[in-house]
Amino acid sequence: MAVAERLADENAADLRARREHTSTVTCSPHPGK
């Protein structure tokens, strides 16, 4: 289960970074999120 937990952590970090990136650059790969 450690792999799933690490994947979830990476996914959350990726989402956070993506949200911060899209706040400055209007180039969202997932509009609406």
mmCIF file with all atom_site columns, C-alpha atoms in Angstrom:
data_model
loop_
_atom_site.group_PDB
_atom_site.id
_atom_site.type_symbol
_atom_site.label_atom_id
_atom_site.label_alt_id
_atom_site.label_comp_id
_atom_site.label_asym_id
_atom_site.label_entity_id
_atom_site.label_seq_id
_atom_site.pdbx_PDB_ins_code
_atom_site.Cartn_x
_atom_site.Cartn_y
_atom_site.Cartn_z
_atom_site.occupancy
_atom_site.B_iso_or_equiv
_atom_site.pdbx_formal_charge
_atom_site.auth_seq_id
_atom_site.auth_comp_id
_atom_site.auth_asym_id
_atom_site.auth_atom_id
_atom_site.pdbx_PDB_model_num
ATOM 1  C CA . MET A 1 1  ? 0.000   0.000  0.000   1.00 0.00 ? 1  MET A CA 1
ATOM 2  C CA . ALA A 1 2  ? 3.029   2.270  0.340   1.00 0.00 ? 2  ALA A CA 1
ATOM 3  C CA . VAL A 1 3  ? 3.155   2.646  -3.434  1.00 0.00 ? 3  VAL A CA 1
ATOM 4  C CA . ALA A 1 4  ? -0.462  3.820  -3.569  1.00 0.00 ? 4  ALA A CA 1
ATOM 5  C CA . GLU A 1 5  ? 0.151   6.316  -0.766  1.00 0.00 ? 5  GLU A CA 1
ATOM 6  C CA . ARG A 1 6  ? 3.228   7.702  -2.483  1.00 0.00 ? 6  ARG A CA 1
ATOM 7  C CA . LEU A 1 7  ? 1.299   7.919  -5.759  1.00 0.00 ? 7  LEU A CA 1
ATOM 8  C CA . ALA A 1 8  ? -1.465  9.852  -4.014  1.00 0.00 ? 8  ALA A CA 1
ATOM 9  C CA . ASP A 1 9  ? 1.088   12.227 -2.489  1.00 0.00 ? 9  ASP A CA 1
ATOM 10 C CA . GLU A 1 10 ? 2.740   12.819 -5.857  1.00 0.00 ? 10 GLU A CA 1
ATOM 11 C CA . ASN A 1 11 ? -0.661  13.326 -7.467  1.00 0.00 ? 11 ASN A CA 1
ATOM 12 C CA . ALA A 1 12 ? -1.639  15.882 -4.828  1.00 0.00 ? 12 ALA A CA 1
ATOM 13 C CA . ALA A 1 13 ? 1.674   17.697 -5.230  1.00 0.00 ? 13 ALA A CA 1
ATOM 14 C CA . ASP A 1 14 ? 1.267   17.658 -9.010  1.00 0.00 ? 14 ASP A CA 1
ATOM 15 C CA . LEU A 1 15 ? -2.236  19.067 -8.756  1.00 0.00 ? 15 LEU A CA 1
ATOM 16 C CA . ARG A 1 16 ? -1.032  21.785 -6.390  1.00 0.00 ? 16 ARG A CA 1
ATOM 17 C CA . ALA A 1 17 ? 1.872   22.724 -8.681  1.00 0.00 ? 17 ALA A CA 1
ATOM 18 C CA . ARG A 1 18 ? -0.411  22.621 -11.707 1.00 0.00 ? 18 ARG A CA 1
ATOM 19 C CA . ARG A 1 19 ? -2.920  24.910 -9.983  1.00 0.00 ? 19 ARG A CA 1
ATOM 20 C CA . GLU A 1 20 ? -0.165  27.387 -9.083  1.00 0.00 ? 20 GLU A CA 1
ATOM 21 C CA . HIS A 1 21 ? 1.169   27.234 -12.642 1.00 0.00 ? 21 HIS A CA 1
ATOM 22 C CA . THR A 1 22 ? -2.225  27.807 -14.243 1.00 0.00 ? 22 THR A CA 1
ATOM 23 C CA . SER A 1 23 ? -2.762  30.791 -11.947 1.00 0.00 ? 23 SER A CA 1
ATOM 24 C CA . THR A 1 24 ? 0.046   32.605 -13.758 1.00 0.00 ? 24 THR A CA 1
ATOM 25 C CA . VAL A 1 25 ? -0.216  30.960 -17.180 1.00 0.00 ? 25 VAL A CA 1
ATOM 26 C CA . THR A 1 26 ? -3.634  30.544 -18.763 1.00 0.00 ? 26 THR A CA 1
ATOM 27 C CA . CYS A 1 27 ? -2.833  27.166 -20.255 1.00 0.00 ? 27 CYS A CA 1
ATOM 28 C CA . SER A 1 28 ? -4.816  24.661 -18.224 1.00 0.00 ? 28 SER A CA 1
ATOM 29 C CA . PRO A 1 29 ? -4.800  21.049 -19.483 1.00 0.00 ? 29 PRO A CA 1
ATOM 30 C CA . HIS A 1 30 ? -7.828  20.410 -17.269 1.00 0.00 ? 30 HIS A CA 1
ATOM 31 C CA . PRO A 1 31 ? -10.273 23.325 -17.548 1.00 0.00 ? 31 PRO A CA 1
ATOM 32 C CA . GLY A 1 32 ? -12.807 23.422 -14.737 1.00 0.00 ? 32 GLY A CA 1
ATOM 33 C CA . LYS A 1 33 ? -10.470 21.962 -12.124 1.00 0.00 ? 33 LYS A CA 1
#
